[in-house]
PDB file of C-alpha atoms in Angstrom:
ATOM      1  CA  UNK O  71     -43.105-222.027 -29.940  1.00 74.00           C
ATOM      2  CA  UNK O  72     -39.909-223.764 -28.897  1.00 76.00           C
ATOM      3  CA  UNK O  73     -37.419-224.895 -31.539  1.00 74.00           C
ATOM      4  CA  UNK O  74     -35.301-227.901 -30.580  1.00 71.00           C
ATOM      5  CA  UNK O  75     -31.735-227.857 -31.904  1.00 70.00           C
ATOM      6  CA  UNK O  76     -28.616-229.894 -31.174  1.00 68.00           C
ATOM      7  CA  UNK O  77     -25.698-227.870 -29.794  1.00 70.00           C
ATOM      8  CA  UNK O  78     -21.984-228.650 -29.676  1.00 69.00           C
ATOM      9  CA  UNK O  79     -21.540-226.179 -26.822  1.00 67.00           C
ATOM     10  CA  UNK O  80     -24.506-226.066 -24.434  1.00 67.00           C
ATOM     11  CA  UNK O  81     -26.516-228.698 -22.581  1.00 68.00           C
ATOM     12  CA  UNK O  82     -25.709-232.278 -21.609  1.00 72.00           C
ATOM     13  CA  UNK O  83     -23.581-234.602 -23.767  1.00 74.00           C
ATOM     14  CA  UNK O  84     -25.651-236.445 -26.364  1.00 69.00           C
ATOM     15  CA  UNK O  85     -24.499-240.054 -26.550  1.00 68.00           C
ATOM     16  CA  UNK O  86     -26.531-241.167 -29.552  1.00 63.00           C
ATOM     17  CA  UNK O  87     -24.835-241.463 -32.912  1.00 55.00           C
ATOM     18  CA  UNK O  88     -25.927-238.490 -35.024  1.00 52.00           C
ATOM     19  CA  UNK O  89     -22.920-238.466 -37.326  1.00 49.00           C
ATOM     20  CA  UNK O  90     -25.010-239.548 -40.315  1.00 46.00           C
ATOM     21  CA  UNK O  91     -27.779-237.066 -39.559  1.00 46.00           C
ATOM     22  CA  UNK O  92     -28.755-234.766 -42.385  1.00 49.00           C
ATOM     23  CA  UNK O  93     -31.401-232.154 -41.471  1.00 48.00           C
ATOM     24  CA  UNK O  94     -32.939-232.544 -44.954  1.00 47.00           C
ATOM     25  CA  UNK O  95     -33.230-236.334 -44.569  1.00 45.00           C
ATOM     26  CA  UNK O  96     -36.476-236.982 -42.713  1.00 42.00           C
ATOM     27  CA  UNK O  97     -35.869-240.737 -42.609  1.00 37.00           C
ATOM     28  CA  UNK O  98     -33.160-240.383 -39.966  1.00 38.00           C
ATOM     29  CA  UNK O  99     -34.436-241.823 -36.693  1.00 47.00           C
ATOM     30  CA  UNK O 100     -32.972-241.154 -33.280  1.00 59.00           C
ATOM     31  CA  UNK O 101     -35.398-243.246 -31.250  1.00 68.00           C
ATOM     32  CA  UNK O 102     -38.484-242.801 -29.053  1.00 79.00           C
ATOM     33  CA  UNK O 103     -38.701-239.971 -26.526  1.00 83.00           C
ATOM     34  CA  UNK O 104     -40.935-238.038 -24.173  1.00 88.00           C
ATOM     35  CA  UNK O 105     -40.510-234.266 -24.368  1.00 88.00           C
ATOM     36  CA  UNK O 106     -41.569-232.010 -21.508  1.00 92.00           C
ATOM     37  CA  UNK O 107     -41.061-228.244 -21.167  1.00 92.00           C
ATOM     38  CA  UNK O 108     -41.935-226.573 -17.866  1.00 93.00           C
ATOM     39  CA  UNK O 109     -41.325-223.482 -15.747  1.00 91.00           C
ATOM     40  CA  UNK O 110     -38.274-224.260 -13.635  1.00 93.00           C
ATOM     41  CA  UNK O 111     -39.452-222.620 -10.406  1.00 90.00           C
ATOM     42  CA  UNK O 112     -43.104-223.674 -10.337  1.00 88.00           C
ATOM     43  CA  UNK O 113     -43.017-226.885 -12.373  1.00 90.00           C
ATOM     44  CA  UNK O 114     -46.008-225.695 -14.430  1.00 89.00           C
ATOM     45  CA  UNK O 115     -46.035-227.381 -17.825  1.00 91.00           C
ATOM     46  CA  UNK O 116     -45.744-225.316 -20.992  1.00 91.00           C
ATOM     47  CA  UNK O 117     -45.555-228.521 -23.030  1.00 90.00           C
ATOM     48  CA  UNK O 118     -46.778-231.599 -21.099  1.00 91.00           C
ATOM     49  CA  UNK O 119     -44.983-234.910 -21.705  1.00 90.00           C
ATOM     50  CA  UNK O 120     -45.316-235.456 -25.437  1.00 86.00           C
ATOM     51  CA  UNK O 121     -44.308-238.670 -27.261  1.00 86.00           C
ATOM     52  CA  UNK O 122     -41.814-238.147 -30.092  1.00 79.00           C
ATOM     53  CA  UNK O 123     -40.670-240.785 -32.547  1.00 71.00           C
ATOM     54  CA  UNK O 124     -37.844-240.037 -34.980  1.00 65.00           C
ATOM     55  CA  UNK O 125     -35.786-236.933 -35.549  1.00 65.00           C
ATOM     56  CA  UNK O 126     -35.667-234.145 -32.986  1.00 63.00           C
ATOM     57  CA  UNK O 127     -33.636-231.765 -35.107  1.00 61.00           C
ATOM     58  CA  UNK O 128     -35.097-228.345 -35.877  1.00 63.00           C
ATOM     59  CA  UNK O 129     -38.655-229.243 -34.952  1.00 72.00           C
ATOM     60  CA  UNK O 130     -41.327-226.798 -33.723  1.00 78.00           C
ATOM     61  CA  UNK O 131     -43.209-227.342 -30.478  1.00 83.00           C
ATOM     62  CA  UNK O 132     -46.025-224.813 -29.872  1.00 84.00           C
ATOM     63  CA  UNK O 133     -47.038-223.823 -26.350  1.00 84.00           C
ATOM     64  CA  UNK O 134     -49.568-221.513 -24.702  1.00 81.00           C
ATOM     65  CA  UNK O 135     -48.780-218.645 -22.357  1.00 77.00           C
ATOM     66  CA  UNK O 136     -51.696-219.588 -20.094  1.00 72.00           C
ATOM     67  CA  UNK O 137     -49.306-221.059 -17.521  1.00 69.00           C
ATOM     68  CA  UNK O 138     -47.513-217.721 -17.149  1.00 79.00           C
ATOM     69  CA  UNK O 139     -49.704-215.583 -14.939  1.00 71.00           C
ATOM     70  CA  UNK O 140     -48.214-212.113 -15.417  1.00 73.00           C
ATOM     71  CA  UNK O 141     -45.885-210.219 -17.702  1.00 77.00           C
ATOM     72  CA  UNK O 142     -42.578-209.207 -16.135  1.00 80.00           C
ATOM     73  CA  UNK O 143     -39.329-207.513 -17.107  1.00 83.00           C
ATOM     74  CA  UNK O 144     -37.220-210.323 -15.658  1.00 85.00           C
ATOM     75  CA  UNK O 145     -36.622-213.505 -17.672  1.00 86.00           C
ATOM     76  CA  UNK O 146     -38.445-216.702 -16.701  1.00 89.00           C
ATOM     77  CA  UNK O 147     -36.358-219.847 -16.329  1.00 91.00           C
ATOM     78  CA  UNK O 148     -37.587-222.757 -18.456  1.00 92.00           C
ATOM     79  CA  UNK O 149     -36.432-226.390 -18.298  1.00 93.00           C
ATOM     80  CA  UNK O 150     -36.500-228.697 -21.307  1.00 90.00           C
ATOM     81  CA  UNK O 151     -36.567-232.366 -20.342  1.00 90.00           C
ATOM     82  CA  UNK O 152     -36.151-235.200 -22.837  1.00 85.00           C
ATOM     83  CA  UNK O 153     -36.604-238.792 -21.691  1.00 87.00           C
ATOM     84  CA  UNK O 154     -35.290-241.528 -23.977  1.00 82.00           C
ATOM     85  CA  UNK O 155     -37.655-244.514 -23.835  1.00 80.00           C
ATOM     86  CA  UNK O 156     -34.857-247.070 -24.003  1.00 71.00           C
ATOM     87  CA  UNK O 157     -31.527-247.688 -22.313  1.00 66.00           C
ATOM     88  CA  UNK O 158     -32.985-247.196 -18.851  1.00 66.00           C
ATOM     89  CA  UNK O 159     -35.151-244.161 -19.705  1.00 76.00           C
ATOM     90  CA  UNK O 160     -32.191-241.781 -19.678  1.00 82.00           C
ATOM     91  CA  UNK O 161     -33.187-238.143 -19.174  1.00 86.00           C
ATOM     92  CA  UNK O 162     -31.490-235.183 -20.849  1.00 85.00           C
ATOM     93  CA  UNK O 163     -32.065-231.668 -19.496  1.00 87.00           C
ATOM     94  CA  UNK O 164     -31.320-228.152 -20.691  1.00 86.00           C
ATOM     95  CA  UNK O 165     -32.357-224.723 -19.439  1.00 87.00           C
ATOM     96  CA  UNK O 166     -33.283-221.592 -21.285  1.00 86.00           C
ATOM     97  CA  UNK O 167     -34.997-218.281 -20.545  1.00 86.00           C
ATOM     98  CA  UNK O 168     -38.329-216.968 -21.719  1.00 86.00           C
ATOM     99  CA  UNK O 169     -39.307-213.289 -21.748  1.00 85.00           C
ATOM    100  CA  UNK O 170     -43.003-212.467 -21.343  1.00 86.00           C
ATOM    101  CA  UNK O 171     -42.708-208.685 -21.434  1.00 87.00           C
ATOM    102  CA  UNK O 172     -45.406-206.112 -20.759  1.00 87.00           C
ATOM    103  CA  UNK O 173     -46.189-203.407 -23.305  1.00 83.00           C
ATOM    104  CA  UNK O 174     -43.670-200.568 -22.697  1.00 81.00           C
ATOM    105  CA  UNK O 175     -45.066-197.699 -20.666  1.00 79.00           C
ATOM    106  CA  UNK O 176     -43.487-195.124 -22.967  1.00 76.00           C
ATOM    107  CA  UNK O 177     -43.021-195.077 -26.747  1.00 71.00           C
ATOM    108  CA  UNK O 178     -39.973-196.984 -27.934  1.00 77.00           C
ATOM    109  CA  UNK O 179     -38.787-199.469 -30.495  1.00 80.00           C
ATOM    110  CA  UNK O 180     -38.873-203.213 -29.835  1.00 84.00           C
ATOM    111  CA  UNK O 181     -36.881-205.984 -31.474  1.00 86.00           C
ATOM    112  CA  UNK O 182     -37.292-209.731 -31.109  1.00 86.00           C
ATOM    113  CA  UNK O 183     -35.310-212.659 -32.452  1.00 86.00           C
ATOM    114  CA  UNK O 184     -36.743-215.049 -35.019  1.00 84.00           C
ATOM    115  CA  UNK O 185     -34.900-218.207 -33.986  1.00 79.00           C
ATOM    116  CA  UNK O 186     -36.959-220.341 -36.350  1.00 79.00           C
ATOM    117  CA  UNK O 187     -36.165-218.656 -39.646  1.00 81.00           C
ATOM    118  CA  UNK O 188     -33.394-216.204 -38.697  1.00 80.00           C
ATOM    119  CA  UNK O 189     -33.320-212.438 -38.645  1.00 83.00           C
ATOM    120  CA  UNK O 190     -35.271-210.053 -36.433  1.00 87.00           C
ATOM    121  CA  UNK O 191     -38.765-208.680 -36.055  1.00 87.00           C
ATOM    122  CA  UNK O 192     -38.829-204.978 -35.240  1.00 85.00           C
ATOM    123  CA  UNK O 193     -41.500-202.392 -34.570  1.00 81.00           C
ATOM    124  CA  UNK O 194     -41.830-198.814 -33.441  1.00 75.00           C
ATOM    125  CA  UNK O 195     -44.548-197.516 -31.168  1.00 69.00           C
ATOM    126  CA  UNK O 196     -47.937-198.301 -32.677  1.00 70.00           C
ATOM    127  CA  UNK O 197     -46.560-199.929 -35.831  1.00 76.00           C
ATOM    128  CA  UNK O 198     -46.828-203.515 -37.039  1.00 85.00           C
ATOM    129  CA  UNK O 199     -44.010-206.035 -36.734  1.00 87.00           C
ATOM    130  CA  UNK O 200     -41.524-205.856 -39.615  1.00 85.00           C
ATOM    131  CA  UNK O 201     -39.129-208.642 -40.569  1.00 87.00           C
ATOM    132  CA  UNK O 202     -35.508-207.490 -40.888  1.00 86.00           C
ATOM    133  CA  UNK O 203     -32.487-209.505 -41.948  1.00 86.00           C
ATOM    134  CA  UNK O 204     -29.521-207.322 -40.858  1.00 84.00           C
ATOM    135  CA  UNK O 205     -27.138-206.536 -43.700  1.00 86.00           C
ATOM    136  CA  UNK O 206     -24.278-204.129 -43.095  1.00 87.00           C
ATOM    137  CA  UNK O 207     -20.635-203.640 -42.095  1.00 86.00           C
ATOM    138  CA  UNK O 208     -18.597-201.544 -39.662  1.00 86.00           C
ATOM    139  CA  UNK O 209     -18.870-197.863 -40.543  1.00 89.00           C
ATOM    140  CA  UNK O 210     -16.122-195.347 -39.814  1.00 89.00           C
ATOM    141  CA  UNK O 211     -17.577-192.256 -38.146  1.00 89.00           C
ATOM    142  CA  UNK O 212     -14.884-190.078 -39.710  1.00 88.00           C
ATOM    143  CA  UNK O 213     -15.977-191.238 -43.169  1.00 90.00           C
ATOM    144  CA  UNK O 214     -19.629-190.540 -42.381  1.00 91.00           C
ATOM    145  CA  UNK O 215     -18.819-187.077 -41.019  1.00 89.00           C
ATOM    146  CA  UNK O 216     -16.676-186.153 -44.017  1.00 90.00           C
ATOM    147  CA  UNK O 217     -19.658-185.887 -46.357  1.00 91.00           C
ATOM    148  CA  UNK O 218     -23.343-185.350 -45.422  1.00 87.00           C
ATOM    149  CA  UNK O 219     -24.330-187.470 -48.428  1.00 93.00           C
ATOM    150  CA  UNK O 220     -22.412-190.582 -47.347  1.00 94.00           C
ATOM    151  CA  UNK O 221     -25.256-191.960 -45.236  1.00 94.00           C
ATOM    152  CA  UNK O 222     -27.696-191.732 -48.132  1.00 95.00           C
ATOM    153  CA  UNK O 223     -25.152-193.408 -50.436  1.00 95.00           C
ATOM    154  CA  UNK O 224     -24.798-196.185 -47.869  1.00 95.00           C
ATOM    155  CA  UNK O 225     -28.573-196.687 -47.792  1.00 94.00           C
ATOM    156  CA  UNK O 226     -28.831-196.600 -51.601  1.00 96.00           C
ATOM    157  CA  UNK O 227     -26.451-199.577 -51.775  1.00 95.00           C
ATOM    158  CA  UNK O 228     -29.051-201.683 -49.967  1.00 94.00           C
ATOM    159  CA  UNK O 229     -27.629-201.811 -46.442  1.00 93.00           C
ATOM    160  CA  UNK O 230     -30.250-201.653 -43.691  1.00 89.00           C
ATOM    161  CA  UNK O 231     -28.207-201.491 -40.449  1.00 87.00           C
ATOM    162  CA  UNK O 232     -26.186-198.459 -39.365  1.00 87.00           C
ATOM    163  CA  UNK O 233     -23.335-199.702 -37.181  1.00 87.00           C
ATOM    164  CA  UNK O 234     -20.933-196.893 -36.332  1.00 87.00           C
ATOM    165  CA  UNK O 235     -17.712-197.976 -34.616  1.00 86.00           C
ATOM    166  CA  UNK O 236     -17.055-195.795 -31.536  1.00 85.00           C
ATOM    167  CA  UNK O 237     -13.704-194.188 -30.875  1.00 82.00           C
ATOM    168  CA  UNK O 238     -11.338-195.694 -28.335  1.00 72.00           C
ATOM    169  CA  UNK O 239     -11.882-193.344 -25.373  1.00 74.00           C
ATOM    170  CA  UNK O 240     -14.917-193.103 -23.092  1.00 77.00           C
ATOM    171  CA  UNK O 241     -18.235-193.454 -24.870  1.00 81.00           C
ATOM    172  CA  UNK O 242     -16.434-192.885 -28.148  1.00 84.00           C
ATOM    173  CA  UNK O 243     -19.133-190.852 -29.890  1.00 84.00           C
ATOM    174  CA  UNK O 244     -19.647-187.170 -30.571  1.00 84.00           C
ATOM    175  CA  UNK O 245     -23.161-187.036 -29.141  1.00 82.00           C
ATOM    176  CA  UNK O 246     -24.299-184.089 -31.254  1.00 84.00           C
ATOM    177  CA  UNK O 247     -23.087-185.844 -34.401  1.00 87.00           C
ATOM    178  CA  UNK O 248     -24.727-189.071 -33.251  1.00 85.00           C
ATOM    179  CA  UNK O 249     -28.080-187.270 -32.974  1.00 83.00           C
ATOM    180  CA  UNK O 250     -27.719-186.029 -36.555  1.00 87.00           C
ATOM    181  CA  UNK O 251     -26.870-189.504 -37.855  1.00 88.00           C
ATOM    182  CA  UNK O 252     -29.809-191.054 -36.021  1.00 84.00           C
ATOM    183  CA  UNK O 253     -32.166-188.397 -37.412  1.00 85.00           C
ATOM    184  CA  UNK O 254     -30.970-189.162 -40.923  1.00 89.00           C
ATOM    185  CA  UNK O 255     -31.100-192.926 -40.348  1.00 86.00           C
ATOM    186  CA  UNK O 256     -34.744-192.618 -39.338  1.00 82.00           C
ATOM    187  CA  UNK O 257     -35.573-190.726 -42.534  1.00 86.00           C
ATOM    188  CA  UNK O 258     -33.779-193.350 -44.636  1.00 89.00           C
ATOM    189  CA  UNK O 259     -35.412-196.300 -42.863  1.00 85.00           C
ATOM    190  CA  UNK O 260     -32.146-197.617 -41.421  1.00 86.00           C
ATOM    191  CA  UNK O 261     -31.948-199.520 -38.143  1.00 85.00           C
ATOM    192  CA  UNK O 262     -29.253-198.718 -35.584  1.00 84.00           C
ATOM    193  CA  UNK O 263     -26.824-201.193 -34.052  1.00 85.00           C
ATOM    194  CA  UNK O 264     -25.588-199.384 -30.937  1.00 85.00           C
ATOM    195  CA  UNK O 265     -21.987-200.296 -30.165  1.00 85.00           C
ATOM    196  CA  UNK O 266     -20.543-200.291 -26.633  1.00 85.00           C
ATOM    197  CA  UNK O 267     -17.384-202.281 -27.297  1.00 83.00           C
ATOM    198  CA  UNK O 268     -15.073-200.058 -25.218  1.00 84.00           C
ATOM    199  CA  UNK O 269     -17.381-199.455 -22.261  1.00 86.00           C
ATOM    200  CA  UNK O 270     -19.435-202.600 -21.723  1.00 87.00           C
ATOM    201  CA  UNK O 271     -17.428-203.566 -18.610  1.00 89.00           C
ATOM    202  CA  UNK O 272     -18.155-200.220 -16.923  1.00 91.00           C
ATOM    203  CA  UNK O 273     -21.737-200.115 -15.628  1.00 92.00           C
ATOM    204  CA  UNK O 274     -21.623-196.342 -15.177  1.00 92.00           C
ATOM    205  CA  UNK O 275     -20.751-195.811 -18.835  1.00 88.00           C
ATOM    206  CA  UNK O 276     -23.357-198.356 -19.915  1.00 88.00           C
ATOM    207  CA  UNK O 277     -26.038-196.631 -17.866  1.00 89.00           C
ATOM    208  CA  UNK O 278     -25.099-193.217 -19.319  1.00 86.00           C
ATOM    209  CA  UNK O 279     -25.460-194.547 -22.859  1.00 84.00           C
ATOM    210  CA  UNK O 280     -28.744-196.287 -22.118  1.00 83.00           C
ATOM    211  CA  UNK O 281     -30.067-193.109 -20.512  1.00 79.00           C
ATOM    212  CA  UNK O 282     -29.068-191.119 -23.578  1.00 75.00           C
ATOM    213  CA  UNK O 283     -31.134-193.452 -25.703  1.00 70.00           C
ATOM    214  CA  UNK O 284     -34.022-193.297 -23.234  1.00 66.00           C
ATOM    215  CA  UNK O 285     -33.973-189.497 -23.127  1.00 56.00           C
ATOM    216  CA  UNK O 286     -34.051-189.350 -26.865  1.00 56.00           C
ATOM    217  CA  UNK O 287     -36.940-191.791 -27.020  1.00 45.00           C
ATOM    218  CA  UNK O 288     -39.157-190.456 -24.305  1.00 38.00           C
ATOM    219  CA  UNK O 289     -38.956-186.663 -24.444  1.00 38.00           C
ATOM    220  CA  UNK O 290     -40.763-184.491 -26.984  1.00 37.00           C
ATOM    221  CA  UNK O 291     -38.165-185.312 -29.571  1.00 40.00           C
ATOM    222  CA  UNK O 292     -38.666-187.865 -32.344  1.00 42.00           C
ATOM    223  CA  UNK O 293     -38.214-191.355 -30.848  1.00 43.00           C
ATOM    224  CA  UNK O 294     -35.515-193.740 -31.984  1.00 48.00           C
ATOM    225  CA  UNK O 295     -37.539-196.188 -34.057  1.00 49.00           C
ATOM    226  CA  UNK O 296     -34.216-197.074 -35.637  1.00 52.00           C
ATOM    227  CA  UNK O 297     -32.767-198.639 -32.477  1.00 55.00           C
ATOM    228  CA  UNK O 298     -32.995-202.353 -33.220  1.00 53.00           C
ATOM    229  CA  UNK O 299     -30.093-203.891 -31.341  1.00 53.00           C
ATOM    230  CA  UNK O 300     -27.817-203.030 -28.470  1.00 52.00           C
ATOM    231  CA  UNK O 301     -24.259-204.119 -29.046  1.00 49.00           C
ATOM    232  CA  UNK O 302     -22.694-205.628 -25.975  1.00 48.00           C
ATOM    233  CA  UNK O 303     -19.076-206.805 -26.039  1.00 44.00           C
ATOM    234  CA  UNK O 304     -18.655-206.351 -29.754  1.00 43.00           C
ATOM    235  CA  UNK O 305     -15.075-205.455 -30.454  1.00 44.00           C
ATOM    236  CA  UNK O 306     -12.741-206.964 -33.011  1.00 42.00           C
ATOM    237  CA  UNK O 307     -11.221-210.102 -31.529  1.00 49.00           C
ATOM    238  CA  UNK O 308     -12.833-209.504 -28.143  1.00 56.00           C
ATOM    239  CA  UNK O 309     -11.931-213.011 -27.083  1.00 58.00           C
ATOM    240  CA  UNK O 310      -8.429-212.634 -28.538  1.00 59.00           C
ATOM    241  CA  UNK O 311      -7.978-209.501 -26.394  1.00 63.00           C
ATOM    242  CA  UNK O 312      -8.511-211.790 -23.401  1.00 72.00           C
ATOM    243  CA  UNK O 313     -11.297-209.821 -21.816  1.00 82.00           C
ATOM    244  CA  UNK O 314     -12.485-211.682 -18.704  1.00 87.00           C
ATOM    245  CA  UNK O 315     -14.642-214.625 -19.851  1.00 87.00           C
ATOM    246  CA  UNK O 316     -17.298-213.603 -17.309  1.00 90.00           C
ATOM    247  CA  UNK O 317     -17.468-209.985 -18.521  1.00 90.00           C
ATOM    248  CA  UNK O 318     -19.979-210.445 -21.380  1.00 89.00           C
ATOM    249  CA  UNK O 319     -22.496-212.338 -19.228  1.00 90.00           C
ATOM    250  CA  UNK O 320     -22.250-209.712 -16.458  1.00 92.00           C
ATOM    251  CA  UNK O 321     -22.785-206.895 -18.961  1.00 90.00           C
ATOM    252  CA  UNK O 322     -25.633-208.850 -20.568  1.00 90.00           C
ATOM    253  CA  UNK O 323     -27.492-209.116 -17.262  1.00 90.00           C
ATOM    254  CA  UNK O 324     -26.975-205.419 -16.513  1.00 91.00           C
ATOM    255  CA  UNK O 325     -28.093-204.202 -19.950  1.00 88.00           C
ATOM    256  CA  UNK O 326     -31.137-206.482 -19.900  1.00 88.00           C
ATOM    257  CA  UNK O 327     -32.088-205.076 -16.501  1.00 89.00           C
ATOM    258  CA  UNK O 328     -32.158-201.609 -18.092  1.00 87.00           C
ATOM    259  CA  UNK O 329     -33.786-202.615 -21.371  1.00 87.00           C
ATOM    260  CA  UNK O 330     -35.069-206.147 -22.074  1.00 87.00           C
ATOM    261  CA  UNK O 331     -36.713-205.083 -25.340  1.00 86.00           C
ATOM    262  CA  UNK O 332     -33.648-205.420 -27.596  1.00 87.00           C
ATOM    263  CA  UNK O 333     -31.301-208.357 -28.223  1.00 87.00           C
ATOM    264  CA  UNK O 334     -27.582-208.117 -27.515  1.00 88.00           C
ATOM    265  CA  UNK O 335     -24.832-209.119 -29.931  1.00 87.00           C
ATOM    266  CA  UNK O 336     -21.260-210.294 -29.512  1.00 85.00           C
ATOM    267  CA  UNK O 337     -18.488-210.878 -32.050  1.00 83.00           C
ATOM    268  CA  UNK O 338     -15.829-213.539 -31.442  1.00 80.00           C
ATOM    269  CA  UNK O 339     -12.793-214.250 -33.592  1.00 74.00           C
ATOM    270  CA  UNK O 340     -10.769-217.031 -32.004  1.00 72.00           C
ATOM    271  CA  UNK O 341     -11.432-220.716 -32.520  1.00 72.00           C
ATOM    272  CA  UNK O 342     -13.122-222.054 -29.375  1.00 74.00           C
ATOM    273  CA  UNK O 343     -11.259-219.680 -27.062  1.00 79.00           C
ATOM    274  CA  UNK O 344     -13.535-219.832 -23.991  1.00 83.00           C
ATOM    275  CA  UNK O 345     -16.390-219.774 -26.502  1.00 84.00           C
ATOM    276  CA  UNK O 346     -19.008-221.069 -24.080  1.00 84.00           C
ATOM    277  CA  UNK O 347     -18.218-218.410 -21.459  1.00 86.00           C
ATOM    278  CA  UNK O 348     -18.098-215.530 -23.940  1.00 85.00           C
ATOM    279  CA  UNK O 349     -21.163-216.582 -25.938  1.00 85.00           C
ATOM    280  CA  UNK O 350     -23.295-216.814 -22.787  1.00 85.00           C
ATOM    281  CA  UNK O 351     -23.319-213.002 -22.807  1.00 86.00           C
ATOM    282  CA  UNK O 352     -25.218-212.592 -26.080  1.00 87.00           C
ATOM    283  CA  UNK O 353     -28.463-213.340 -27.868  1.00 87.00           C
ATOM    284  CA  UNK O 354     -26.656-213.174 -31.219  1.00 86.00           C
ATOM    285  CA  UNK O 355     -23.099-214.346 -31.901  1.00 84.00           C
ATOM    286  CA  UNK O 356     -21.543-212.704 -34.954  1.00 81.00           C
ATOM    287  CA  UNK O 357     -18.556-213.501 -37.131  1.00 76.00           C
ATOM    288  CA  UNK O 358     -16.001-210.824 -37.975  1.00 73.00           C
ATOM    289  CA  UNK O 359     -15.675-211.566 -41.688  1.00 75.00           C
ATOM    290  CA  UNK O 360     -12.805-210.225 -43.773  1.00 72.00           C
ATOM    291  CA  UNK O 361     -12.663-210.255 -47.586  1.00 72.00           C
ATOM    292  CA  UNK O 362     -10.136-212.536 -49.265  1.00 74.00           C
ATOM    293  CA  UNK O 363      -7.834-211.270 -52.006  1.00 74.00           C
ATOM    294  CA  UNK O 364      -8.737-207.618 -51.572  1.00 71.00           C
ATOM    295  CA  UNK O 365      -6.455-205.165 -53.324  1.00 72.00           C
ATOM    296  CA  UNK O 366      -6.018-202.284 -50.854  1.00 68.00           C
ATOM    297  CA  UNK O 367      -3.613-200.393 -53.123  1.00 73.00           C
ATOM    298  CA  UNK O 368      -6.293-197.788 -53.725  1.00 69.00           C
ATOM    299  CA  UNK O 369      -7.127-197.296 -50.062  1.00 66.00           C
ATOM    300  CA  UNK O 370      -5.403-194.330 -48.473  1.00 69.00           C
ATOM    301  CA  UNK O 371      -6.223-195.684 -45.045  1.00 64.00           C
ATOM    302  CA  UNK O 372      -5.574-199.428 -45.303  1.00 56.00           C
ATOM    303  CA  UNK O 373      -2.930-199.848 -47.999  1.00 54.00           C
TER     304      UNK O 373
END
């Protein structure tokens, strides 16, 4: 189904007064509309013109896949058209992409976004979909390597995502150590957030890392059921570092061409610093949250 939301960033300007709108107040009325959702290239309707009276915010609109003839690895462009039945029948338009993916030819994990309720659905080869709400923080590889029991302690605290920050040169991982961590993560039921913050602008490095994951998945070694999300341009203050605003979207397209079965994340720190350009290169936009009032006196590393 499609979920209609109002955005301050994407789409056409909305000239109706929504300042008093409260999502929990169902009495708020925006007017009378016709909603149509169709495939951009062919014009085939996914949702034929449907009358809507009242609030548009956060509503569900089911559709059938019958109009999409075949599964494909490439995204399908979809147009959302909203005609306001007053003021000259003004039409608002927005575009999005729909993936109708085939079943993978080889065993691998799959993750999909739950844009209705939040979180992710994940599955390994042959398993059922499992709902996951990611809960974790940046992990220092040196800390993990210093004690074989640290990963279990991390899991025992209730965290479910293993996100290891790579070093600052090349791929940034000791690949043998990474294999050991991924083996242990699988045993503990942790999901992996794979971080390419230093290399996402270099297609050769990206391809090497994706191939490493593919080799691990597809040979006679245990697959990576723990691989839930690829991390695209995630680096602390990536926008503040003034990476090219077009870089995340270019990397997004390249990574998706190699593996469309996992969403891509991006972390931004600055307030509206080319936010639209940067955020176009991610399925998930994260916040880099820091604790307030932390006493680091007892931290040998951060005091």
